[in-house]
Short mmCIF file of C-alpha atoms and ligand atoms in Angstrom, two decimals:
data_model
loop_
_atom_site.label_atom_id
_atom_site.label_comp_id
_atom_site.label_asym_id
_atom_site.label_seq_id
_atom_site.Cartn_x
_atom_site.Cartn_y
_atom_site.Cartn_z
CA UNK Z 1 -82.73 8.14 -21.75
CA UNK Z 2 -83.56 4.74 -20.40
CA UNK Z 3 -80.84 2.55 -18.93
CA UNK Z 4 -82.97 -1.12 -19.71
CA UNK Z 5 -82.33 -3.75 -17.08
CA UNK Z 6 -80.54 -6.94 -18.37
CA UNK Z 7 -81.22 -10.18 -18.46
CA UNK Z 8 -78.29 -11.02 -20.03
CA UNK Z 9 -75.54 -9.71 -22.24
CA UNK Z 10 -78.14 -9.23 -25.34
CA UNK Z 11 -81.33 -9.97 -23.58
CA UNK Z 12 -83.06 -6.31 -22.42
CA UNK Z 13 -85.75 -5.57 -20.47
CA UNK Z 14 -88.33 -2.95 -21.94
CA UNK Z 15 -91.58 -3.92 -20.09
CA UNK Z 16 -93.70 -2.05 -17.72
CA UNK Z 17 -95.69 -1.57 -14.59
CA UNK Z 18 -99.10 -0.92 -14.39
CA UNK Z 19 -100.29 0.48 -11.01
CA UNK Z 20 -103.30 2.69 -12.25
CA UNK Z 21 -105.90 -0.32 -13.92
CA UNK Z 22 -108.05 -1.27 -10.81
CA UNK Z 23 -109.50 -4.71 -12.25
CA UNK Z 24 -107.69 -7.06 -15.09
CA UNK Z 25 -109.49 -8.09 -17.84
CA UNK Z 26 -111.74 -5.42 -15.73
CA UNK Z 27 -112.86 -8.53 -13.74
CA UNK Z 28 -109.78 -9.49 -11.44
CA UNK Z 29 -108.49 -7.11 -8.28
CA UNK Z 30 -105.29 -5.54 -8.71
CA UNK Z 31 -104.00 -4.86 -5.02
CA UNK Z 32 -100.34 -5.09 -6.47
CA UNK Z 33 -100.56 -4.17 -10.29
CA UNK Z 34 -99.46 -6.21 -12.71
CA UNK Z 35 -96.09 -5.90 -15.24
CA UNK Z 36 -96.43 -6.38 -18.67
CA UNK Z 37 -92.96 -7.57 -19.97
CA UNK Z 38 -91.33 -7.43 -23.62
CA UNK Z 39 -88.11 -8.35 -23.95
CA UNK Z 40 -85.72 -6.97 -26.51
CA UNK Z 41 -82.81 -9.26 -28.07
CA UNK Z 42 -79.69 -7.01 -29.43
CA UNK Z 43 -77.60 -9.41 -32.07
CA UNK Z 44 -76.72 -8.86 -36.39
CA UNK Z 45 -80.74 -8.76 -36.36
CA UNK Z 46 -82.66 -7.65 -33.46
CA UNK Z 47 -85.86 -8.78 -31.95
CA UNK Z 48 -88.60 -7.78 -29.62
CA UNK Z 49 -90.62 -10.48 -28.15
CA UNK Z 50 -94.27 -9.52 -27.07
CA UNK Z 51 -95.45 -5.54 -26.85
CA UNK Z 52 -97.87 -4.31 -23.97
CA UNK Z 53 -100.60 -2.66 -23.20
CA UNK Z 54 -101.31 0.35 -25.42
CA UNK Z 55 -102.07 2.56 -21.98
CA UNK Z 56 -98.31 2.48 -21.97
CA UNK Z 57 -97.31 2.23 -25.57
CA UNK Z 58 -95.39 6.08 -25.22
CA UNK Z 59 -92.89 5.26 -22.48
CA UNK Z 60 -92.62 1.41 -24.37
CA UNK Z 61 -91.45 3.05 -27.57
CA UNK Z 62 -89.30 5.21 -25.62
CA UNK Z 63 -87.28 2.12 -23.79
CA UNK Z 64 -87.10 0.34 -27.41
CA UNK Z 65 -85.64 3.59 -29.22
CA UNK Z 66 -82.97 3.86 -25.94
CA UNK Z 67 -81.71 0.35 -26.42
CA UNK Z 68 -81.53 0.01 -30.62
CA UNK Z 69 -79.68 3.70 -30.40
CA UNK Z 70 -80.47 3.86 -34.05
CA UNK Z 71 -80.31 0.41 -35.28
CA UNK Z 72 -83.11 -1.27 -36.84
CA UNK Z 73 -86.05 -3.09 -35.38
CA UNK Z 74 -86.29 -6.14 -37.32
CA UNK Z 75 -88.54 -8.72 -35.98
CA UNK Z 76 -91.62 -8.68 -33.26
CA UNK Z 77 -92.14 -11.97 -32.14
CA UNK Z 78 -95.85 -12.23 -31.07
CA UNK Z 79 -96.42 -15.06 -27.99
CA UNK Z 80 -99.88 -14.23 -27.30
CA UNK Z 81 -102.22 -12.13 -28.99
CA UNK Z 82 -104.41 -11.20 -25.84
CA UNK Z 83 -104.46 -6.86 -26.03
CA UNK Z 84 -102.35 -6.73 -23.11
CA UNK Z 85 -99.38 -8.10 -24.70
CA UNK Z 86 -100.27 -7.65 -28.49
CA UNK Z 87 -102.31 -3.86 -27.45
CA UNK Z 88 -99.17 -2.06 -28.68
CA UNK Z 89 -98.57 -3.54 -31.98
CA UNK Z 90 -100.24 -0.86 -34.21
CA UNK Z 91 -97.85 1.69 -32.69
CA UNK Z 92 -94.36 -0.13 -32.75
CA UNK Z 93 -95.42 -0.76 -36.83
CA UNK Z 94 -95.55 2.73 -37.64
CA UNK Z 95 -92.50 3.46 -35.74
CA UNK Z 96 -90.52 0.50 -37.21
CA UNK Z 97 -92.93 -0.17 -40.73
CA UNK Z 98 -89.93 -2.27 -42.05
CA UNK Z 99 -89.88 -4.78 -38.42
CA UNK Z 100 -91.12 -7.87 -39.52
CA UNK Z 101 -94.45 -9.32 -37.54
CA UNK Z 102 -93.73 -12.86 -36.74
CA UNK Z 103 -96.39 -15.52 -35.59
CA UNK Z 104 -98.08 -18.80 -36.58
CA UNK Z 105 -101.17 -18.46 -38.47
CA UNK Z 106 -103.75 -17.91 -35.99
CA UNK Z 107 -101.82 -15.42 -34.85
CA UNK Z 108 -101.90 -13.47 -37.97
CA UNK Z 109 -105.46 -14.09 -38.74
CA UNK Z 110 -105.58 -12.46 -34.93
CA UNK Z 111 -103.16 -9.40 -36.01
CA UNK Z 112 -105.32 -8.39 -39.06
CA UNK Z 113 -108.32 -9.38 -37.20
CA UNK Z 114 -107.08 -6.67 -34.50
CA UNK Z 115 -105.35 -4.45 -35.90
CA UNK Z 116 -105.96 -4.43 -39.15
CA UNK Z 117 -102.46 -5.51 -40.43
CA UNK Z 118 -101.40 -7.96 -42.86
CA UNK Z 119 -98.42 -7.04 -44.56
CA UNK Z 120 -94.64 -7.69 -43.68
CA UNK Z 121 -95.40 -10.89 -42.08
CA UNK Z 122 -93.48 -14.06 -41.12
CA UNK Z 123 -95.35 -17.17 -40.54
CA UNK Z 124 -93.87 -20.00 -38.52
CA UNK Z 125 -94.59 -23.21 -37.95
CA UNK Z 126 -93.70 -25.64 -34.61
CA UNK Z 127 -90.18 -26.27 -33.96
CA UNK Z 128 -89.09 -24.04 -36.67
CA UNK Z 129 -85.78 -22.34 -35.81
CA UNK Z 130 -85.28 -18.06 -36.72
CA UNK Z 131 -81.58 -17.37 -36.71
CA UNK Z 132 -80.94 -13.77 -35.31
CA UNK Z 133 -77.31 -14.10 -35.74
CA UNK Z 134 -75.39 -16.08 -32.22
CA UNK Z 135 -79.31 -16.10 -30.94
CA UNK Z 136 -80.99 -19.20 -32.81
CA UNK Z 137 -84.48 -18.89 -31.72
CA UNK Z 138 -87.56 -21.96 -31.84
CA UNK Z 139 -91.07 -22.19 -31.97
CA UNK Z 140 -92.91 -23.84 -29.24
CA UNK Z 141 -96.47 -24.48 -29.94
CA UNK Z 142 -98.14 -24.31 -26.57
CA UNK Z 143 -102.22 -23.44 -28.08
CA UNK Z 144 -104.90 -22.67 -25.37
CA UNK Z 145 -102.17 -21.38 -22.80
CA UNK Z 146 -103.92 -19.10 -22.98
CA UNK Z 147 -105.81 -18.87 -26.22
CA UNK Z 148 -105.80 -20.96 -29.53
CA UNK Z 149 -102.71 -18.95 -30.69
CA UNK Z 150 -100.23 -19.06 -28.12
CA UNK Z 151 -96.34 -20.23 -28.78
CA UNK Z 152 -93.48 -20.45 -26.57
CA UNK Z 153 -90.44 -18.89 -28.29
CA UNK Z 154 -87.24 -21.10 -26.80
CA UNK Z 155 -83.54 -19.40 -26.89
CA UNK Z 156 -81.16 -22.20 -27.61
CA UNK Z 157 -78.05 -20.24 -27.39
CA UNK Z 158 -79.04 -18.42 -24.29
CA UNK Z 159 -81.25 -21.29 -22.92
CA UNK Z 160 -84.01 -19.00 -21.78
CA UNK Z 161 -87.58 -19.68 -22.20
CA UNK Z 162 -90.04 -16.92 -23.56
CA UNK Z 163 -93.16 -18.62 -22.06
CA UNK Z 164 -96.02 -16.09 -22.42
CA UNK Z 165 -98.61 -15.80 -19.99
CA UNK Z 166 -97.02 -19.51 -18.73
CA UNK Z 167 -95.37 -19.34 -15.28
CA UNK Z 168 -96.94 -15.51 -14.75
CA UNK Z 169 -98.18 -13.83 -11.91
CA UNK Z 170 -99.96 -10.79 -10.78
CA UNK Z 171 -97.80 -7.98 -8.87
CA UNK Z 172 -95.71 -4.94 -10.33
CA UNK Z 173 -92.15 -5.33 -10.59
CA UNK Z 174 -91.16 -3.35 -7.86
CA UNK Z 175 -87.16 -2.52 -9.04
CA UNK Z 176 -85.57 -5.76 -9.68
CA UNK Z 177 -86.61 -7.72 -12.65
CA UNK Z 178 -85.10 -11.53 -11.82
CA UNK Z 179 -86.27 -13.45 -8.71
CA UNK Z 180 -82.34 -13.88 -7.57
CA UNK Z 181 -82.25 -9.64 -7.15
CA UNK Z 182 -85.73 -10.09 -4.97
CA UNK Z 183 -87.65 -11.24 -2.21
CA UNK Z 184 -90.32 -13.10 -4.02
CA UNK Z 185 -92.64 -13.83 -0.94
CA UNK Z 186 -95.35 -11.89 -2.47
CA UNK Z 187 -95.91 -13.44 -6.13
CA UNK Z 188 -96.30 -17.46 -5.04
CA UNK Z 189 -100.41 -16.57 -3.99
CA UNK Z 190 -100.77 -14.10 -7.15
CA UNK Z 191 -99.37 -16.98 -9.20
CA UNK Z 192 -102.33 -18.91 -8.06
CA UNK Z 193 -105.04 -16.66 -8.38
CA UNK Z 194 -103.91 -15.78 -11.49
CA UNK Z 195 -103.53 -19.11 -13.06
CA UNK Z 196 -106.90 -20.63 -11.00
CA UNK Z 197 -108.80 -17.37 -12.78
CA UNK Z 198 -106.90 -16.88 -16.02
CA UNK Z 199 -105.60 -20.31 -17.53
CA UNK Z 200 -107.54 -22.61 -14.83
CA UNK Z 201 -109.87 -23.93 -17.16
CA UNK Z 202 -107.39 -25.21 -19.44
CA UNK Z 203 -105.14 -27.94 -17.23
CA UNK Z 204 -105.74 -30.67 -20.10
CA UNK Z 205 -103.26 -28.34 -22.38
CA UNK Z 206 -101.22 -26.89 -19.93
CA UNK Z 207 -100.42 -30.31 -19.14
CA UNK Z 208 -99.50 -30.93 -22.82
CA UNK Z 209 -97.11 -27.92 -22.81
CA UNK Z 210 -95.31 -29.34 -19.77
CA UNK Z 211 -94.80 -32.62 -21.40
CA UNK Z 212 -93.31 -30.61 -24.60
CA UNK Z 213 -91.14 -28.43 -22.32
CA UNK Z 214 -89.87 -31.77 -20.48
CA UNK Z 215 -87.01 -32.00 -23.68
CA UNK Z 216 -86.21 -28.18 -23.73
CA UNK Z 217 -83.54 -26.87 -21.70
CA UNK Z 218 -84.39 -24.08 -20.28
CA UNK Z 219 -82.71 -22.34 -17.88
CA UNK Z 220 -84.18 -19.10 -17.30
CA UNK Z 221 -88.30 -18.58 -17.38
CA UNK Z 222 -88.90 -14.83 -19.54
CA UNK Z 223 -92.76 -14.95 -18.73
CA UNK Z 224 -95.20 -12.05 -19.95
CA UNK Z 225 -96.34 -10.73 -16.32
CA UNK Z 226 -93.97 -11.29 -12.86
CA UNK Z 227 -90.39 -11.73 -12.18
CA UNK Z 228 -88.08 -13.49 -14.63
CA UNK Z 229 -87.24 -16.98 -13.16
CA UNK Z 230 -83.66 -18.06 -12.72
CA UNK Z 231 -83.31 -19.51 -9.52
CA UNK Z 232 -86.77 -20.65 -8.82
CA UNK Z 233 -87.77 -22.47 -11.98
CA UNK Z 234 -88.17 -26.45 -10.73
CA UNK Z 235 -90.48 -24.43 -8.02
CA UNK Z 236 -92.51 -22.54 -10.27
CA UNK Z 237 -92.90 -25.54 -12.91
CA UNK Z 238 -94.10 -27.65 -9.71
CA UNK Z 239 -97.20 -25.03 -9.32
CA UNK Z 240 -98.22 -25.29 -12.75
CA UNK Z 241 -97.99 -28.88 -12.44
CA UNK Z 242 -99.82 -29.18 -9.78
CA UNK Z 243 -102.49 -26.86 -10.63
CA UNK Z 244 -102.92 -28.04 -13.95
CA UNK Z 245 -103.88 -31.28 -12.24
CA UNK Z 246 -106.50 -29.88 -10.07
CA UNK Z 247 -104.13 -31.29 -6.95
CA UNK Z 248 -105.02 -29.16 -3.95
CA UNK Z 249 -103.55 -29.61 -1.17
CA UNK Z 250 -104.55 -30.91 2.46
CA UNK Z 251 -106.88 -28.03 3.62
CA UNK Z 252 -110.71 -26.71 3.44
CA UNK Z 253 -112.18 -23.60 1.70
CA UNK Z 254 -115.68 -23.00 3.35
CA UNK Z 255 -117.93 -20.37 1.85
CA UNK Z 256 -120.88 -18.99 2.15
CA UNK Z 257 -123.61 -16.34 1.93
CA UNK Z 258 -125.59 -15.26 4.30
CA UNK Z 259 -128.16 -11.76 4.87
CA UNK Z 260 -128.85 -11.81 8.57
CA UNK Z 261 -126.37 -14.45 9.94
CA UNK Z 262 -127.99 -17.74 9.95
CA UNK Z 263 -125.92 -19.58 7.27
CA UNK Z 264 -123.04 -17.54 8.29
CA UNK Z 265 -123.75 -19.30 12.23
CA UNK Z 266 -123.41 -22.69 10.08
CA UNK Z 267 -120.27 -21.80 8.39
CA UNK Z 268 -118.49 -20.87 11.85
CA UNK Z 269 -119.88 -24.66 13.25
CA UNK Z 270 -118.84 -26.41 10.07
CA UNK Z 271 -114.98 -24.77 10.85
CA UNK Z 272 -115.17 -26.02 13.96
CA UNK Z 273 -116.52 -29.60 13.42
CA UNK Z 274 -112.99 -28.85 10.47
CA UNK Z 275 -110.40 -28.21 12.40
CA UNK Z 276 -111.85 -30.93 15.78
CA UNK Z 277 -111.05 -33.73 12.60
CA UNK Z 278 -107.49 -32.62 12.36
CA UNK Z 279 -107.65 -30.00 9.69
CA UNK Z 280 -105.34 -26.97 10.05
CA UNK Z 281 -106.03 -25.03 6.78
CA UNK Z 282 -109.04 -23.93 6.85
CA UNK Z 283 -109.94 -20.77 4.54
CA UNK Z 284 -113.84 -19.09 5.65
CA UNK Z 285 -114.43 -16.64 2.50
CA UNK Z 286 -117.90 -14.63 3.07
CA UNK Z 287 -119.21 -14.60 -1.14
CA UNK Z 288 -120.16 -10.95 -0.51
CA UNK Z 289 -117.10 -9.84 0.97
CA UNK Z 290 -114.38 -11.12 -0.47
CA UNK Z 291 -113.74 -10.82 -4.38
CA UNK Z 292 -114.23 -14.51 -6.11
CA UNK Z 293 -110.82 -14.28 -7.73
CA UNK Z 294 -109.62 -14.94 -4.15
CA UNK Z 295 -111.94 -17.61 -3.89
CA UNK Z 296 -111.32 -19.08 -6.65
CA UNK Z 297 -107.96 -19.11 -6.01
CA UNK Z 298 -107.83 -20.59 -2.59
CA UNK Z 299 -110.75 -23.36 -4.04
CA UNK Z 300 -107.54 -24.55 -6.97
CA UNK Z 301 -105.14 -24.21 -3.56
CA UNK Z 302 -106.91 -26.84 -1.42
CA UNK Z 303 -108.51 -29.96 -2.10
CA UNK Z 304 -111.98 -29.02 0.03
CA UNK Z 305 -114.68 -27.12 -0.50
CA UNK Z 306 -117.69 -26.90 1.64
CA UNK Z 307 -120.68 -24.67 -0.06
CA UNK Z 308 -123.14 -22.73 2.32
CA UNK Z 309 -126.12 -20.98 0.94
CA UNK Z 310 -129.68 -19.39 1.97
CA UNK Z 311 -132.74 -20.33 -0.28
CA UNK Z 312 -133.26 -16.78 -2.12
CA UNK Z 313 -136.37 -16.78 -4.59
CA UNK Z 314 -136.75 -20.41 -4.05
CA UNK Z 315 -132.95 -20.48 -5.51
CA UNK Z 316 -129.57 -20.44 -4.27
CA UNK Z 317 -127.96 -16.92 -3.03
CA UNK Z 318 -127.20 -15.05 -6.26
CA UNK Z 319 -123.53 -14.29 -5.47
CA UNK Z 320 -122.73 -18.04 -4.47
CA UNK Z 321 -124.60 -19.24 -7.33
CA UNK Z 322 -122.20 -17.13 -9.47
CA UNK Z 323 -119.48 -18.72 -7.97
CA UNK Z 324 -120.64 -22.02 -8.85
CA UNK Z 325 -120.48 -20.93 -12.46
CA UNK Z 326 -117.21 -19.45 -12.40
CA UNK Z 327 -116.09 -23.31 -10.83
CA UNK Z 328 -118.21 -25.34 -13.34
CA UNK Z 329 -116.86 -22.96 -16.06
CA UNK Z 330 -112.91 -24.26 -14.92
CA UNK Z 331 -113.82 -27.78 -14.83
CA UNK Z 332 -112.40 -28.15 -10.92
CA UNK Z 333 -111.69 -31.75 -10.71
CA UNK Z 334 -111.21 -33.76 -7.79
CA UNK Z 335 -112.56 -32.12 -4.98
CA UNK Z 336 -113.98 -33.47 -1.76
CA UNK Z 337 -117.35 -31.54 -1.14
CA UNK Z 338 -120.06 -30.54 1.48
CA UNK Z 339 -122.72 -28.03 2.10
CA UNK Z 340 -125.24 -26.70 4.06
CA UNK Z 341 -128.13 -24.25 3.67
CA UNK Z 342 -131.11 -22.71 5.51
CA UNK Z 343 -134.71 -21.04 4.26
CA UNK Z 344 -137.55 -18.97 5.60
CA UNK Z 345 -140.61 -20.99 4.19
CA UNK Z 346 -139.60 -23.50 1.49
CA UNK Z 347 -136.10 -25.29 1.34
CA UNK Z 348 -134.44 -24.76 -2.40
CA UNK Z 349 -130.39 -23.84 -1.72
CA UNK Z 350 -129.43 -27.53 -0.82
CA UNK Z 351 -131.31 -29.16 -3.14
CA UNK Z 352 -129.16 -26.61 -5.99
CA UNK Z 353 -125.89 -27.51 -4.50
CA UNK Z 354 -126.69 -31.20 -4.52
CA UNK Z 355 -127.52 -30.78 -8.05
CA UNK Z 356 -124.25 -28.67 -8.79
CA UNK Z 357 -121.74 -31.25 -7.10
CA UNK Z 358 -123.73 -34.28 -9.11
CA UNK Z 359 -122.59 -32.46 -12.12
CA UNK Z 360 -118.44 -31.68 -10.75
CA UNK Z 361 -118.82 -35.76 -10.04
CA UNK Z 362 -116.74 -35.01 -7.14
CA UNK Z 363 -116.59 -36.85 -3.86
CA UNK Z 364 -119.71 -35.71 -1.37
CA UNK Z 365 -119.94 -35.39 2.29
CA UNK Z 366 -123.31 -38.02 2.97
CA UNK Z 367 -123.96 -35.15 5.74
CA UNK Z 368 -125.55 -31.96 4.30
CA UNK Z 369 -127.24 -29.65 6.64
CA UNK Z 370 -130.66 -27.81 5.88
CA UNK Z 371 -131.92 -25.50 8.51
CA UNK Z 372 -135.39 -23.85 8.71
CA UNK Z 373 -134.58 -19.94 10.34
CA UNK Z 374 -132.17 -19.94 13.30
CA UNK Z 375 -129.77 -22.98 13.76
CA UNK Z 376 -131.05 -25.00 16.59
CA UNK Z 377 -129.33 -27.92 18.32
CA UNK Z 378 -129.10 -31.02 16.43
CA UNK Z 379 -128.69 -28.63 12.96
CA UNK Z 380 -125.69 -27.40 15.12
CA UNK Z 381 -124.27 -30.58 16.18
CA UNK Z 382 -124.96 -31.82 12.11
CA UNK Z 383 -122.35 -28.91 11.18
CA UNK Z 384 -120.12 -29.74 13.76
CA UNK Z 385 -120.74 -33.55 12.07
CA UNK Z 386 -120.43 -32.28 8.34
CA UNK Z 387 -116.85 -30.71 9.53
CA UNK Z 388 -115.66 -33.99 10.95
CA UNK Z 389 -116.75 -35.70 8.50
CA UNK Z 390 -115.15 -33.83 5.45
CA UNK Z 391 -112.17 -34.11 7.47
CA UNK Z 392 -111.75 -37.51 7.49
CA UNK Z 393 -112.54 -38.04 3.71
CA UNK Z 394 -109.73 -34.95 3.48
CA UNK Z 395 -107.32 -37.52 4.89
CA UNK Z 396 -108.64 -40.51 2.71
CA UNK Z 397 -108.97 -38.99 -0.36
CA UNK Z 398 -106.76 -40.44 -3.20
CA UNK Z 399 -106.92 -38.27 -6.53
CA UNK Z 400 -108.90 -40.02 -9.23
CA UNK Z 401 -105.94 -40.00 -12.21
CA UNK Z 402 -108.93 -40.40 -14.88
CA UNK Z 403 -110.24 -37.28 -13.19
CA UNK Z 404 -106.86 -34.91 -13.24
CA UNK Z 405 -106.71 -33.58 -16.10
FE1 FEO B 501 -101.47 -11.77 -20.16
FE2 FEO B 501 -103.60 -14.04 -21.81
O1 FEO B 501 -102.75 -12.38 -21.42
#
């Protein structure tokens, strides 16, 4: 019944939507779903690269059966074994038991460790070559992006580049599968958050897999979530570049928490005392409000951060404590830093963030702003201060190389 959308002349689409899940990874905000794509290569032997989540492993089987039209399946090529992509593998064996499961050998460990599978396998090593027939298809090892396991899978005779989760973004596919058929306005800040959230921690080998990529020729990006890439590739190679440097770009993330609106009065002065030193991206996230994949996002996006926090329990603010974690847990590099706090009684939130930034080694504001109960004026002329003065290291940063990746 299906009519699958081409990629090219043996290349199929047989991916899918999802619009119901609410969080990825039950963690991460899906305003715009996410795809998960397979792709399905027709020649003397056919091929499916990737499978998807098992919530949609009926109307999956049902695209596969409506492009083979009989014919046998007779390898799955496995990029990454994260469920999402790997969650339908059980089924497509019993419906093709003779289909060959091809991986390297963490991914096979990963397939019987799964799914309890271990028979009719094909292990492959880096840079080996599996002929299809015209399609002559090679291994890239690519491990940690995202997991230990994870290959690239490079069509020479097409030139197109199965990458995996590399170059992926958050967002359905709303009709059109290729960025040329689309207006692709949407993915670029899904791209971000999902790389800062997903694969941010690991820029030192995402790095590596864009020096191996530098000799392949690839001319179209087949990635496991988002639009194929044709005509935006040296755009969306630049972005993984960049973030896998921890580059951020000329602007200021400020966030805070605050209960009754004291540190929240700081944040507002600390945007000002911003954008009076000649800074036009500024970004004011509220921790309690806004969902830290957001956050997080905007903190890999620009090259500021400035961290406001009441003293809770003699302690920083639980929910911007958490977000500390989740940026010590990436390894953020080179980041230009302030903060500000205030307390009731005893002084504690400053002191923490001090600590945290001593840790990230990054470069510090000497201004940090402590206020006992309401902001009063110098403490409000010290924000406006702490803004200025982040401003001007903005504009005389210079990225640390030892310190990019
Ligand atoms: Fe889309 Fe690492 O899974």
């Amino acid at each position: 019944m299906f009519k699958n959308q081409q990629i090219t002349k043996d290349i199929f689409y047989v991916g899918v939507n999802d619009r119901q899940k609410h969080k990825f990874e039950n963690m991460l905000p899906l305003p715009n779903g996410v795809s998960y794509n397979s792709y399905l290569i027709m020649d003397e032997k056919t091929a499916l690269i990737d499978t998807v989540d098992i919530s949609f492993g009926d109307i999956f089987i049902d695209k596969i059966q409506s492009q083979l039209q009989g014919k046998p399946l007779d390898y799955l090529i496995i990029n990454h074994m994260e469920p999402d992509h790997s969650g339908s593998i059980r089924l497509i064996r019993k419906y093709f038991p003779k289909m060959k499961i091809v991986g390297n050998s963490k991914t096979l460990s990963m397939v019987q460790g799964f799914y309890g599978l271990d028979d009719n396998t094909l292990e492959i090593k880096d840079g080996e070559i599996l002929k299809l027939g015209n399609h002559k298809l090679e291994f890239i090892f690519t491990p940690m992006v995202h997991w230990p396991e994870t290959i690239m899978t490079f069509d020479q005779t097409e030139k197109i580049l199965f990458s995996g989760d590399a170059f992926g973004t958050f967002g359905t596919l709303d009709g059109a599968i290729v960025d040329a058929d689309m207006n692709i306005d949407r993915y670029w800040d899904e791209m971000v958050r999902y790389y800062a959230n997903i694969v941010g921690k690991y820029g030192s080998p995402v790095q590596k897999a864009l020096q191996k990529l530098k000799s392949v020729d690839f001319q179209v990006i087949c990635s496991t979530h988002g639009p194929v890439w044709k005509e935006n590739i040296s755009e969306v190679v630049d972005v993984y570049d960049q973030l896998s440097r921890y580059q951020g770009k000329e602007g200021v993330v400020i966030v805070y928490g605050s209960m009754y609106g004291n540190t929240e009065l700081m944040a507002e002065t600390v945007a000002q005392g911003l954008s009076e030193g000649g800074i036009k991206n500024i970004v004011v996230h509220n921790v309690s409000k806004t969902d830290s994949s957001y956050i997080i996002r905007d903190i890999f996006k620009y090259r500021g951060l400035i961290v406001g926090s009441p003293t809770y329990c003699n302690e920083l603010y639980p929910e911007i404590d958490s977000l500390l974690r989740k940026i010590e847990i990436r390894g953020v590099k080179n980041r230009v830093f302030g903060c500000f706090g205030s307390f009731t009684w005893a002084s504690a939130a400053v002191k923490r963030l001090t600590t945290f930034v001593e840790t990230m080694k990054w470069e510090t504001a000497e201004i940090s702003v402590d206020e006992k109960q309401g902001l009063k004026k110098d403490n409000y002329q010290a924000c406006l201060e702490l803004g200025r003065q982040v401003a001007t290291m903005m504009k005389n940063h210079v990225d640390d190389p030892a310190h990019c990746v």
